[in-house]
Amino acid sequence: MKSRHITATVTSAALLVLAAGCGEGPDQPGASRATPPSATSTAPSTGAAPAPTMASPSAASPTSASPPSASPSASSSPSPSSPPDAGARDALRRGDTGDAVRALQERLDRLGYWVGESDGTFGLLTEQAVYAVQKAAGLRPDGIVGAKTRAALDDGKRPDARSTDGHLAEVDLDRQLLMIVDDGEVSRIFNTSTGTFENYTYQGETYLADTPRGKWTIDWQVDGWRDGPLGRLYRPKYFQEQGIAIHGYTSVPPYPASHGCVRVTLPAMDWLWAQDVLPKKTRVWVY
C-alpha cells in the first residue's frame, strides 16, 4: 500500500509542479474509481490553467446541488461528545426562512463562521456554518440549531489558533475545521472535509487517502475547474508536494470524505479567491 497520493509531474518554462494527487472522486470512503478522468490541465508559468475540455459543473448555483448521501465508516465519522441537537420544537434547520434565521446568520458571522449572505434563508452555507460551530463546541454536527447549538452560539464558542504570528490557514483534522488566522487570532472558520485515512484503489494500486500533517506553503493555484486523476477540483490552491490542495467541491459533509484534499463549498472557495485570503506563499498548518 502506498501512503501518498497519485502524482503527475507537470513542467513549464520555470515551474515544476506535482499535479492534483487528491483529485476528488466518490464520497464513499474507500471507494475506488475504475476509470478516473485524466488530467487535462497543464501548469503555465503564470500559475493559471486553461479551461478543462470536459463540461464543468455549474458554479453559479451551488446551493441548489444536492450533496451525495455518503455513509462514512465508523472510523471516518466524528466522535461526538453529545447526542444530536434536533429535539427542540423551535429548532432551525435547512429550508427554514425568516427573521430567526437571519438572526442566526448574523450571530454566526459575528463569531467568524463564514455564512455568506445573511438573507434569512437557511440554505447550504448556513448549514455549513452550523456544522462548524457544532464541531468547535464538541457537539455532533447535524446542521440543526437546537438548544445545545443555541447555547454554544450564546457562549461565543470558537476554535483557538495554534499559530501566534502572521497570516495563515490552519486545518484541524480532528475537528474538520479550516481556519483563517492573523497574528494568532482566528478571523474566519469553515466546515471542511479532508482525507478519510482509508485505502482506495487507482489503476490496480492501493493508496492511502491521507491529508498530511505538517507546515506547508501554497505554491501553485488554478483559477477554475481542474481535472485531476481522481476527479474535479474547483479553484484549487496547492500547498503540499503530493498534490494536496484547499479547493471547492460540490459536497462538503461534516466528516472526512476526500482523497486527501481540504474541501470547502464552491461559494466559500469563490470568497477566498475574491478576497485574496489565500494568495501564493500563504502558510498552511495541518494538525
XYZ file of N, CA and C in Angstrom:
861
model
N 0.826 -1.186 0.000
C 0.000 0.000 0.000
C 0.864 1.242 0.000
N 0.550 2.199 -0.865
C 1.310 3.432 -0.949
C 0.670 4.464 -0.036
N 1.507 5.142 0.735
C 0.991 6.040 1.765
C 0.772 7.454 1.275
N 0.981 7.705 0.009
C 0.738 9.027 -0.522
C -0.117 8.926 -1.770
N -0.487 10.068 -2.308
C -1.439 10.136 -3.398
C -0.777 10.019 -4.754
N -1.622 9.808 -5.748
C -1.159 9.747 -7.114
C -0.608 11.099 -7.506
N 0.548 11.120 -8.149
C 1.105 12.399 -8.588
C 1.445 12.329 -10.058
N 1.404 13.479 -10.705
C 1.812 13.569 -12.103
C 2.683 14.797 -12.234
N 3.858 14.640 -12.794
C 4.777 15.763 -12.909
C 4.399 16.603 -14.128
N 4.262 17.912 -13.909
C 3.909 18.844 -14.973
C 5.012 19.881 -15.058
N 5.580 20.069 -16.217
C 6.667 21.026 -16.359
C 6.237 22.214 -17.183
N 6.847 23.370 -16.908
C 6.691 24.569 -17.719
C 8.062 25.209 -17.810
N 8.139 26.395 -18.378
C 9.428 27.046 -18.594
C 10.191 27.239 -17.299
N 9.472 27.567 -16.216
C 10.184 27.854 -14.967
C 9.515 27.226 -13.771
N 8.760 26.151 -13.993
C 7.945 25.625 -12.901
C 7.866 24.119 -12.975
N 8.038 23.477 -11.847
C 7.860 22.038 -11.745
C 6.815 21.802 -10.669
N 5.668 21.256 -11.050
C 4.548 21.127 -10.130
C 4.086 19.691 -10.091
N 3.783 19.215 -8.924
C 3.144 17.905 -8.796
C 1.650 18.110 -8.884
N 1.011 17.448 -9.849
C -0.397 17.735 -10.146
C -1.322 17.105 -9.131
N -2.605 17.271 -9.398
C -3.638 17.016 -8.396
C -3.716 15.565 -7.972
N -2.921 15.191 -7.017
C -2.980 13.843 -6.494
C -4.240 13.574 -5.726
N -4.911 14.628 -5.242
C -6.130 14.435 -4.462
C -7.360 14.731 -5.279
N -7.253 14.697 -6.601
C -8.433 14.919 -7.415
C -9.591 14.118 -6.876
N -10.741 14.760 -6.688
C -11.810 14.136 -5.927
C -12.613 13.138 -6.738
N -13.072 12.112 -6.061
C -13.919 11.112 -6.652
C -15.146 10.895 -5.787
N -15.602 9.664 -5.647
C -16.802 9.383 -4.867
C -16.631 9.790 -3.414
N -17.735 10.122 -2.759
C -17.683 10.474 -1.344
C -17.593 9.248 -0.456
N -17.930 8.099 -0.978
C -17.918 6.901 -0.155
C -16.487 6.574 0.250
N -16.147 6.611 1.536
C -14.781 6.293 1.944
C -14.354 4.925 1.453
N -13.140 4.855 0.929
C -12.604 3.586 0.475
C -13.033 3.203 -0.920
N -13.936 4.008 -1.537
C -14.408 3.652 -2.864
C -13.301 3.853 -3.886
N -13.322 3.064 -4.926
C -12.326 3.214 -5.982
C -13.021 3.607 -7.273
N -12.262 4.231 -8.166
C -12.773 4.599 -9.483
C -12.084 3.715 -10.504
N -12.869 2.969 -11.265
C -12.274 2.081 -12.254
C -11.613 2.878 -13.373
N -12.238 3.998 -13.781
C -11.694 4.806 -14.867
C -11.752 6.265 -14.497
N -10.822 6.749 -13.681
C -10.830 8.162 -13.323
C -10.500 9.023 -14.520
N -11.048 10.260 -14.562
C -10.715 11.148 -15.677
C -9.238 11.495 -15.678
N -8.677 11.640 -16.864
C -7.269 12.004 -16.950
C -7.109 13.485 -16.712
N -5.923 13.886 -16.241
C -5.661 15.302 -16.007
C -5.488 15.990 -17.348
N -6.350 16.998 -17.629
C -6.283 17.678 -18.909
C -5.604 19.021 -18.804
N -5.389 19.528 -17.582
C -4.786 20.849 -17.430
C -3.274 20.735 -17.329
N -2.590 21.754 -17.754
C -1.164 21.872 -17.521
C -0.912 23.144 -16.748
N 0.302 23.340 -16.302
C 0.614 24.462 -15.432
C 1.496 25.471 -16.128
N 0.925 26.515 -16.718
C 1.742 27.547 -17.309
C 2.479 28.338 -16.256
N 3.469 29.109 -16.656
C 4.308 29.800 -15.691
C 3.552 30.841 -14.890
N 2.355 31.257 -15.347
C 1.566 32.234 -14.601
C 0.856 31.622 -13.417
N 0.792 30.296 -13.339
C 0.066 29.626 -12.265
C -1.379 29.390 -12.607
N -1.852 29.821 -13.775
C -3.235 29.588 -14.178
C -3.263 28.427 -15.141
N -4.433 27.804 -15.266
C -4.560 26.669 -16.159
C -5.638 26.952 -17.180
N -5.530 26.397 -18.387
C -6.589 26.575 -19.366
C -7.850 25.876 -18.908
N -8.965 26.294 -19.477
C -10.252 25.696 -19.081
C -10.256 24.223 -19.416
N -10.829 23.385 -18.543
C -10.899 21.956 -18.822
C -11.684 21.693 -20.096
N -11.349 20.622 -20.776
C -12.031 20.312 -22.015
C -13.379 19.681 -21.783
N -13.588 19.045 -20.626
C -14.874 18.445 -20.360
C -15.769 19.469 -19.686
N -17.081 19.277 -19.792
C -18.043 20.244 -19.269
C -17.893 20.394 -17.773
N -17.921 21.646 -17.313
C -17.772 21.931 -15.888
C -19.117 21.906 -15.204
N -19.210 21.357 -13.972
C -20.428 21.529 -13.208
C -20.684 23.002 -13.002
N -21.941 23.379 -12.910
C -22.281 24.787 -12.762
C -21.852 25.310 -11.423
N -21.051 26.396 -11.422
C -20.657 27.040 -10.180
C -21.585 28.185 -9.837
N -22.548 28.497 -10.714
C -23.403 29.650 -10.485
C -24.420 29.401 -9.402
N -24.898 28.180 -9.287
C -25.950 27.902 -8.308
C -25.591 26.714 -7.438
N -24.472 26.802 -6.695
C -24.017 25.646 -5.926
C -24.960 25.292 -4.804
N -25.767 26.243 -4.333
C -26.652 25.936 -3.222
C -27.780 25.020 -3.635
N -28.015 24.875 -4.943
C -29.102 24.020 -5.382
C -28.668 22.580 -5.552
N -27.370 22.335 -5.473
C -26.882 20.972 -5.645
C -27.195 20.136 -4.428
N -27.598 18.915 -4.661
C -27.877 18.000 -3.564
C -26.658 17.140 -3.317
N -25.983 17.286 -2.170
C -24.781 16.507 -1.906
C -25.085 15.023 -1.923
N -24.170 14.207 -2.402
C -24.366 12.762 -2.361
C -24.574 12.288 -0.940
N -25.395 11.280 -0.793
C -25.686 10.771 0.555
C -24.669 9.720 0.922
N -23.476 10.174 1.259
C -22.407 9.253 1.641
C -22.631 8.735 3.037
N -22.238 7.516 3.260
C -22.345 6.908 4.582
C -20.950 6.553 5.067
N -20.326 7.430 5.836
C -18.951 7.182 6.250
C -18.853 5.965 7.144
N -17.691 5.361 7.130
C -17.474 4.254 8.042
C -17.305 4.779 9.449
N -17.311 3.895 10.410
C -17.202 4.306 11.807
C -15.918 5.054 12.074
N -14.856 4.654 11.380
C -13.583 5.311 11.625
C -13.534 6.711 11.052
N -14.420 7.029 10.069
C -14.413 8.338 9.458
C -15.360 9.307 10.147
N -16.348 8.790 10.879
C -17.355 9.646 11.478
C -16.774 10.434 12.628
N -17.338 11.664 12.863
C -16.897 12.410 14.028
C -17.191 11.646 15.308
N -16.471 11.947 16.361
C -16.703 11.327 17.657
C -17.384 12.345 18.564
N -18.721 12.428 18.501
C -19.425 13.463 19.243
C -19.349 13.233 20.737
N -19.391 14.343 21.489
C -19.415 14.248 22.938
C -20.826 14.394 23.473
N -21.806 14.532 22.573
C -23.191 14.689 22.988
C -24.107 14.204 21.886
N -25.385 13.906 22.201
C -26.325 13.440 21.185
C -26.733 14.558 20.246
N -27.485 14.229 19.168
C -27.927 15.261 18.240
C -28.734 16.347 18.934
N -28.872 17.476 18.211
C -29.457 18.678 18.800
C -30.799 19.015 18.167
N -31.527 18.031 17.670
C -32.706 18.298 16.854
C -34.026 18.194 17.596
N -34.010 18.023 18.905
C -35.244 17.728 19.615
C -36.168 18.899 19.840
N -35.650 20.113 19.970
C -36.489 21.254 20.326
C -37.456 21.599 19.199
N -38.680 21.998 19.589
C -39.686 22.354 18.594
C -39.276 23.580 17.785
N -38.559 24.491 18.403
C -38.171 25.718 17.720
C -36.808 25.600 17.053
N -36.321 24.380 16.859
C -35.030 24.180 16.197
C -35.088 24.718 14.774
N -33.980 25.300 14.346
C -33.857 25.797 12.985
C -33.038 24.811 12.172
N -33.437 24.637 10.922
C -32.756 23.670 10.064
C -32.855 24.117 8.613
N -32.166 23.391 7.757
C -32.129 23.746 6.336
C -33.543 23.793 5.758
N -33.828 24.865 5.030
C -35.151 25.067 4.447
C -35.970 26.110 5.181
N -35.611 26.401 6.437
C -36.334 27.417 7.204
C -35.995 28.811 6.679
N -36.932 29.739 6.888
C -36.723 31.126 6.483
C -37.265 32.049 7.563
N -36.886 33.317 7.494
C -37.460 34.306 8.387
C -36.434 35.023 9.236
N -36.962 35.851 10.145
C -36.109 36.696 10.979
C -35.212 35.879 11.911
N -35.725 34.749 12.406
C -34.915 33.921 13.303
C -33.693 33.370 12.574
N -33.872 33.022 11.311
C -32.738 32.523 10.518
C -31.749 33.649 10.265
N -32.268 34.833 9.947
C -31.382 35.963 9.716
C -30.558 36.283 10.967
N -31.215 36.244 12.127
C -30.501 36.499 13.383
C -29.425 35.441 13.618
N -29.732 34.199 13.287
C -28.750 33.118 13.390
C -27.560 33.398 12.483
N -27.822 33.767 11.260
C -26.748 34.036 10.310
C -25.865 35.193 10.783
N -26.495 36.219 11.309
C -25.724 37.374 11.783
C -24.865 36.999 12.987
N -25.384 36.142 13.863
C -24.593 35.701 15.011
C -23.412 34.851 14.551
N -23.649 33.932 13.627
C -22.566 33.112 13.095
C -21.488 33.987 12.467
N -21.906 34.978 11.689
C -20.951 35.863 11.036
C -20.126 36.641 12.053
N -20.768 37.135 13.110
C -20.031 37.893 14.124
C -18.985 37.033 14.811
N -19.265 35.751 14.951
C -18.324 34.844 15.598
C -17.224 34.372 14.646
N -17.348 34.713 13.365
C -16.312 34.348 12.405
C -16.635 33.152 11.543
N -17.800 32.544 11.742
C -18.182 31.385 10.918
C -18.696 31.897 9.581
N -18.043 31.474 8.499
C -18.400 32.018 7.193
C -19.749 31.471 6.756
N -20.678 32.384 6.525
C -22.058 32.005 6.235
C -22.552 32.614 4.930
N -21.673 33.342 4.231
C -22.127 34.003 3.021
C -23.006 35.192 3.373
N -24.096 35.359 2.652
C -25.013 36.477 2.874
C -26.042 36.133 3.946
N -26.290 37.070 4.853
C -27.333 36.883 5.870
C -28.668 37.291 5.250
N -29.318 36.332 4.583
C -30.504 36.635 3.791
C -31.796 36.078 4.374
N -31.720 35.461 5.555
C -32.925 34.923 6.170
C -33.361 33.572 5.644
N -32.538 32.950 4.820
C -32.850 31.618 4.289
C -31.790 30.625 4.756
N -32.225 29.576 5.420
C -31.322 28.553 5.940
C -30.997 27.581 4.811
N -29.925 27.901 4.094
C -29.515 27.072 2.968
C -28.225 26.337 3.246
N -27.553 25.956 2.174
C -26.319 25.168 2.272
C -25.260 25.860 3.113
N -25.052 27.169 2.867
C -23.949 27.856 3.540
C -24.230 28.037 5.030
N -25.477 28.278 5.385
C -25.826 28.363 6.807
C -25.628 27.010 7.481
N -26.018 25.955 6.807
C -25.819 24.615 7.351
C -24.338 24.334 7.557
N -23.500 24.740 6.602
C -22.062 24.549 6.735
C -21.523 25.299 7.956
N -21.995 26.533 8.164
C -21.540 27.315 9.314
C -22.003 26.692 10.620
N -23.201 26.128 10.617
C -23.706 25.458 11.823
C -22.873 24.206 12.110
N -22.547 23.438 11.067
C -21.631 22.312 11.269
C -20.367 22.780 11.989
N -19.814 23.892 11.518
C -18.537 24.360 12.055
C -18.648 24.746 13.525
N -19.689 25.493 13.904
C -19.815 25.887 15.315
C -20.108 24.670 16.184
N -20.852 23.719 15.671
C -21.102 22.493 16.433
C -19.800 21.727 16.666
N -18.953 21.650 15.661
C -17.664 20.976 15.837
C -16.798 21.710 16.852
N -16.776 23.041 16.773
C -15.973 23.823 17.707
C -16.454 23.638 19.140
N -17.750 23.397 19.307
C -18.335 23.240 20.635
C -18.340 21.797 21.112
N -17.861 20.866 20.310
C -17.857 19.457 20.697
C -19.199 18.790 20.571
N -20.095 19.361 19.750
C -21.411 18.779 19.527
C -21.397 17.931 18.264
N -22.360 17.043 18.157
C -22.477 16.262 16.931
C -22.910 17.195 15.802
N -22.196 17.223 14.697
C -22.533 18.150 13.618
C -23.691 17.653 12.761
N -24.909 17.978 13.207
C -26.089 17.570 12.453
C -26.682 18.711 11.636
N -26.134 19.936 11.781
C -26.605 21.061 10.998
C -27.916 21.650 11.467
N -28.407 21.215 12.627
C -29.688 21.681 13.166
C -29.427 22.508 14.413
N -30.075 23.655 14.502
C -29.847 24.563 15.618
C -30.924 24.346 16.672
N -30.611 23.480 17.644
C -31.468 23.251 18.789
C -30.889 23.916 20.014
N -31.302 23.446 21.174
C -30.919 24.119 22.427
C -29.412 24.125 22.642
N -28.731 23.021 22.376
C -27.291 22.950 22.636
C -26.499 23.837 21.687
N -26.924 23.866 20.444
C -26.230 24.728 19.493
C -26.502 26.193 19.807
N -27.717 26.513 20.202
C -28.017 27.891 20.614
C -27.136 28.298 21.799
N -26.965 27.392 22.739
C -26.121 27.697 23.899
C -24.678 27.939 23.464
N -24.196 27.136 22.511
C -22.834 27.324 22.009
C -22.688 28.686 21.335
N -23.715 29.085 20.586
C -23.695 30.398 19.948
C -23.748 31.509 20.986
N -24.600 31.345 21.976
C -24.698 32.357 23.036
C -23.384 32.500 23.800
N -22.694 31.360 23.977
C -21.409 31.373 24.690
C -20.249 31.839 23.816
N -20.528 32.043 22.551
C -19.471 32.502 21.641
C -18.397 31.477 21.383
N -18.779 30.193 21.243
C -17.795 29.130 21.025
C -17.049 29.329 19.702
N -15.737 29.355 19.791
C -14.861 29.489 18.638
C -13.624 28.620 18.845
N -13.058 28.100 17.774
C -11.801 27.359 17.912
C -10.637 28.311 18.139
N -9.603 27.813 18.778
C -8.397 28.600 19.011
C -7.347 28.270 17.958
N -6.553 29.255 17.627
C -5.443 29.046 16.687
C -4.249 28.447 17.400
N -3.392 27.777 16.652
C -2.124 27.289 17.191
C -0.971 28.225 16.848
N -1.097 28.913 15.728
C -0.049 29.857 15.343
C -0.188 31.132 16.164
N 0.873 31.903 16.227
C 0.864 33.128 17.029
C 1.196 34.377 16.228
N 1.712 34.222 15.008
C 2.050 35.406 14.237
C 1.885 35.144 12.755
N 1.585 36.218 12.029
C 1.460 36.125 10.589
C 0.081 35.688 10.130
N -0.078 35.652 8.814
C -1.325 35.255 8.171
C -1.178 33.837 7.633
N -2.083 32.962 7.979
C -2.012 31.578 7.504
C -3.358 30.890 7.614
N -3.430 29.711 7.015
C -4.592 28.834 7.149
C -4.216 27.687 8.061
N -5.108 27.335 8.967
C -4.912 26.179 9.835
C -6.016 25.165 9.560
N -5.622 23.903 9.439
C -6.561 22.813 9.188
C -6.525 21.875 10.385
N -7.618 21.818 11.122
C -7.747 20.956 12.293
C -8.401 19.655 11.832
N -7.595 18.601 11.690
C -8.112 17.336 11.178
C -9.072 16.669 12.147
N -8.818 16.795 13.445
C -9.684 16.136 14.423
C -11.089 16.721 14.398
N -11.175 18.048 14.278
C -12.491 18.694 14.269
C -12.989 19.008 12.869
N -12.171 18.739 11.856
C -12.558 19.001 10.469
C -12.982 20.462 10.289
N -12.061 21.352 10.640
C -12.276 22.784 10.503
C -11.115 23.406 9.733
N -11.435 24.367 8.868
C -10.444 25.207 8.210
C -10.568 26.601 8.803
N -9.460 27.155 9.283
C -9.475 28.467 9.918
C -8.492 29.402 9.229
N -8.903 30.631 9.045
C -8.017 31.688 8.583
C -7.556 32.448 9.824
N -6.256 32.588 9.976
C -5.678 33.109 11.220
C -4.753 34.282 10.921
N -4.873 35.339 11.718
C -3.994 36.500 11.598
C -3.422 36.832 12.970
N -2.096 36.706 13.079
C -1.393 37.002 14.332
C -2.030 36.301 15.529
N -2.343 35.019 15.332
C -2.870 34.202 16.415
C -4.358 34.319 16.647
N -5.049 35.182 15.899
C -6.487 35.365 16.058
C -7.219 34.744 14.876
N -8.197 33.894 15.170
C -8.993 33.263 14.117
C -9.976 34.299 13.562
N -9.899 34.540 12.259
C -10.799 35.526 11.653
C -11.969 34.880 10.925
N -11.759 33.732 10.281
C -12.831 33.039 9.580
C -12.715 31.546 9.799
N -13.863 30.889 9.887
C -13.927 29.465 10.194
C -14.855 28.797 9.188
N -14.416 27.671 8.641
C -15.189 26.939 7.641
C -15.306 25.467 8.042
N -16.457 24.890 7.803
C -16.547 23.437 7.812
C -15.692 22.922 6.660
N -14.977 21.837 6.904
C -14.197 21.229 5.834
C -14.315 19.718 5.912
N -13.919 19.085 4.832
C -13.870 17.621 4.761
C -12.526 17.247 4.167
N -11.740 16.469 4.902
C -10.386 16.108 4.488
C -10.303 14.617 4.193
N -9.073 14.105 4.103
C -8.874 12.709 3.724
C -9.443 11.717 4.725
N -9.975 10.633 4.219
C -10.594 9.609 5.063
C -9.569 8.792 5.850
N -8.314 8.841 5.450
C -7.272 7.974 6.010
C -7.638 6.496 5.840
N -8.351 6.218 4.757
C -8.667 4.848 4.386
C -8.034 4.547 3.032
N -7.959 3.288 2.698
C -7.357 2.883 1.444
C -8.332 3.057 0.283
N -7.780 3.389 -0.890
C -8.573 3.376 -2.116
C -7.692 2.820 -3.224
N -8.327 2.417 -4.312
C -7.613 1.768 -5.402
C -7.652 2.627 -6.646
N -6.517 2.767 -7.291
C -6.424 3.518 -8.540
C -5.488 2.760 -9.477
N -6.007 2.374 -10.651
C -5.239 1.642 -11.657
C -4.510 0.442 -11.062
N -5.209 -0.288 -10.218
C -4.667 -1.514 -9.653
C -3.749 -1.331 -8.465
N -3.463 -0.093 -8.081
C -2.603 0.185 -6.939
C -3.449 0.690 -5.773
N -3.017 0.392 -4.560
C -3.728 0.832 -3.360
C -3.001 2.011 -2.738
N -3.780 3.041 -2.412
C -3.235 4.263 -1.836
C -3.982 4.605 -0.553
N -3.368 5.451 0.255
C -3.989 5.914 1.490
C -4.513 7.332 1.280
N -5.774 7.545 1.607
C -6.410 8.859 1.445
C -6.089 9.742 2.651
N -4.829 10.174 2.726
C -4.394 10.934 3.899
C -4.210 12.405 3.569
N -4.520 13.250 4.538
C -4.183 14.672 4.480
C -2.964 14.848 5.371
N -1.785 15.030 4.803
C -0.557 15.010 5.602
C -0.500 16.155 6.619
N -0.173 15.808 7.858
C 0.039 16.817 8.888
C 1.396 17.480 8.661
N 1.475 18.749 8.978
C 2.736 19.453 8.820
C 2.520 20.921 8.532
N 3.615 21.609 8.245
C 3.590 23.035 7.936
C 4.006 23.208 6.484
N 3.096 23.775 5.695
C 3.275 23.849 4.259
C 3.103 25.286 3.776
N 3.200 25.465 2.461
C 3.024 26.781 1.847
C 2.293 26.624 0.515
N 1.320 27.484 0.256
C 0.630 27.461 -1.031
C 1.608 27.904 -2.110
N 1.862 27.012 -3.079
C 2.872 27.320 -4.088
C 2.347 27.255 -5.509
N 1.099 26.879 -5.684
C 0.517 26.816 -7.031
C -0.981 26.885 -6.893
N -1.652 27.465 -7.885
C -3.101 27.577 -7.841
C -3.663 27.590 -9.246
N -4.917 27.216 -9.378
C -5.594 27.195 -10.666
C -6.918 27.923 -10.507
N -7.116 28.994 -11.262
C -8.331 29.787 -11.150
C -9.400 29.226 -12.085
N -9.980 28.120 -11.683
C -11.016 27.456 -12.474
C -11.123 25.997 -12.066
N -11.908 25.241 -12.823
C -12.005 23.798 -12.568
C -10.751 23.105 -13.090
N -10.291 22.111 -12.349
C -9.137 21.339 -12.786
C -9.465 19.862 -12.715
N -9.135 19.128 -13.758
C -9.381 17.693 -13.811
C -8.163 16.959 -13.284
N -8.277 16.381 -12.080
C -7.210 15.573 -11.522
C -7.418 14.113 -11.861
N -6.476 13.268 -11.521
C -6.594 11.845 -11.842
C -7.827 11.192 -11.235
N -8.326 11.717 -10.110
C -9.458 11.089 -9.417
C -10.739 11.898 -9.502
N -10.727 13.018 -10.215
C -11.937 13.816 -10.303
C -11.621 15.297 -10.456
N -12.629 16.137 -10.166
C -12.539 17.557 -10.459
C -12.345 18.370 -9.184
N -11.546 19.433 -9.295
C -11.282 20.332 -8.174
C -11.597 21.754 -8.633
N -12.257 22.528 -7.779
C -12.643 23.884 -8.126
C -11.693 24.906 -7.515
N -11.030 25.657 -8.362
C -10.123 26.748 -7.987
C -9.116 26.308 -6.907
N -8.419 25.213 -7.116
C -7.548 24.657 -6.076
C -6.336 25.527 -5.782
N -5.934 25.500 -4.519
C -4.712 26.146 -4.055
C -3.852 25.049 -3.424
N -2.794 24.672 -4.133
C -1.964 23.534 -3.732
C -0.927 23.948 -2.703
N -0.807 23.135 -1.650
C 0.130 23.509 -0.593
C 1.080 22.388 -0.202
N 0.986 21.232 -0.825
C 1.829 20.105 -0.420
C 2.266 19.355 -1.663
N 3.511 18.867 -1.657
C 4.135 18.379 -2.881
C 3.479 17.150 -3.480
N 2.635 16.465 -2.728
C 1.950 15.303 -3.277
C 0.634 15.679 -3.963
N 0.424 16.960 -4.191
C -0.778 17.392 -4.900
C -1.964 17.659 -4.006
N -1.725 18.011 -2.744
C -2.805 18.284 -1.801
C -3.166 19.765 -1.871
N -4.470 20.053 -1.913
C -4.922 21.426 -2.100
C -6.122 21.741 -1.224
N -6.307 23.022 -0.959
C -7.587 23.541 -0.496
C -8.373 23.862 -1.759
N -9.586 23.333 -1.882
C -10.340 23.562 -3.113
C -11.838 23.476 -2.856
N -12.589 23.995 -3.804
C -14.040 23.905 -3.727
C -14.528 22.568 -4.253
N -15.669 22.129 -3.707
C -16.259 20.865 -4.138
C -17.764 20.940 -3.940
N -18.490 20.147 -4.689
C -19.955 20.218 -4.630
C -20.539 19.562 -3.390
N -19.770 18.761 -2.696
C -20.236 18.108 -1.473
C -19.169 18.261 -0.392
N -19.554 18.875 0.730
C -18.629 19.043 1.856
C -19.340 18.548 3.113
N -19.340 17.242 3.353
C -20.007 16.706 4.538
C -19.222 17.052 5.796
N -19.816 16.876 6.967
C -19.124 17.236 8.208
C -18.217 16.134 8.739
N -17.707 15.314 7.845
C -16.806 14.231 8.218
C -15.786 14.046 7.090
N -14.679 13.358 7.334
C -13.682 13.141 6.283
C -14.264 12.351 5.118
N -14.088 12.856 3.903
C -14.659 12.176 2.741
C -13.799 12.310 1.488
N -12.650 12.985 1.573
C -11.858 13.235 0.372
C -10.719 12.221 0.240
N -10.014 12.331 -0.888
C -8.813 11.515 -1.086
C -7.592 12.138 -0.433
N -7.760 13.290 0.211
C -6.645 13.925 0.897
C -6.700 15.437 0.900
N -7.414 16.008 -0.064
C -7.506 17.459 -0.132
C -8.424 18.019 0.953
N -8.419 19.343 1.066
C -9.198 20.070 2.060
C -10.352 20.739 1.326
N -11.549 20.197 1.465
C -12.709 20.689 0.725
C -13.415 21.836 1.449
N -13.895 22.800 0.670
C -14.879 23.770 1.128
C -15.926 23.880 0.024
N -17.012 24.591 0.288
C -18.043 24.742 -0.725
C -17.560 25.612 -1.880
N -18.248 25.536 -2.999
C -17.893 26.367 -4.145
C -17.989 27.861 -3.808
N -19.077 28.327 -3.152
C -19.118 29.753 -2.806
C -18.019 30.166 -1.837
N -17.664 29.286 -0.899
C -16.579 29.611 0.028
C -15.268 29.756 -0.727
N -15.034 28.885 -1.702
C -13.798 28.992 -2.480
C -13.800 30.265 -3.307
N -14.955 30.637 -3.850
C -15.052 31.904 -4.583
C -14.713 33.088 -3.671
N -15.202 33.043 -2.436
C -14.922 34.125 -1.494
C -13.440 34.189 -1.157
N -12.818 33.037 -0.932
C -11.394 33.005 -0.615
C -10.563 33.618 -1.746
N -10.974 33.367 -2.988
C -10.280 33.966 -4.128
C -10.593 35.464 -4.229
N -11.880 35.821 -4.130
C -12.281 37.216 -4.327
C -11.632 38.140 -3.300
N -11.494 37.649 -2.075
C -10.898 38.450 -1.003
C -9.384 38.281 -0.919
N -8.831 37.462 -1.803
C -7.388 37.180 -1.819
C -6.906 36.723 -0.435
N -7.698 35.852 0.167
C -7.406 35.387 1.524
C -6.236 34.413 1.546
N -6.089 33.634 0.476
C -5.040 32.615 0.435
C -4.152 32.805 -0.798
N -3.432 33.907 -0.871
C -2.525 34.095 -2.013
C -1.373 33.101 -1.949
N -0.665 32.999 -3.050
C 0.529 32.149 -3.067
C 1.493 32.609 -1.985
N 2.181 31.667 -1.414
C 3.131 31.840 -0.306
C 2.444 31.859 1.064
N 1.102 31.755 1.081
C 0.423 31.673 2.382
C 0.793 30.362 3.057
N 1.109 30.421 4.346
C 1.414 29.208 5.099
C 0.132 28.435 5.410
N 0.260 27.111 5.421
C -0.851 26.222 5.767
C -0.350 25.229 6.802
N -0.955 25.272 7.994
C -0.628 24.303 9.040
C -1.729 23.264 9.097
N -1.337 22.003 9.026
C -2.285 20.890 9.120
C -1.925 20.095 10.371
N -2.886 19.929 11.267
C -2.610 19.212 12.506
C -3.829 18.419 12.979
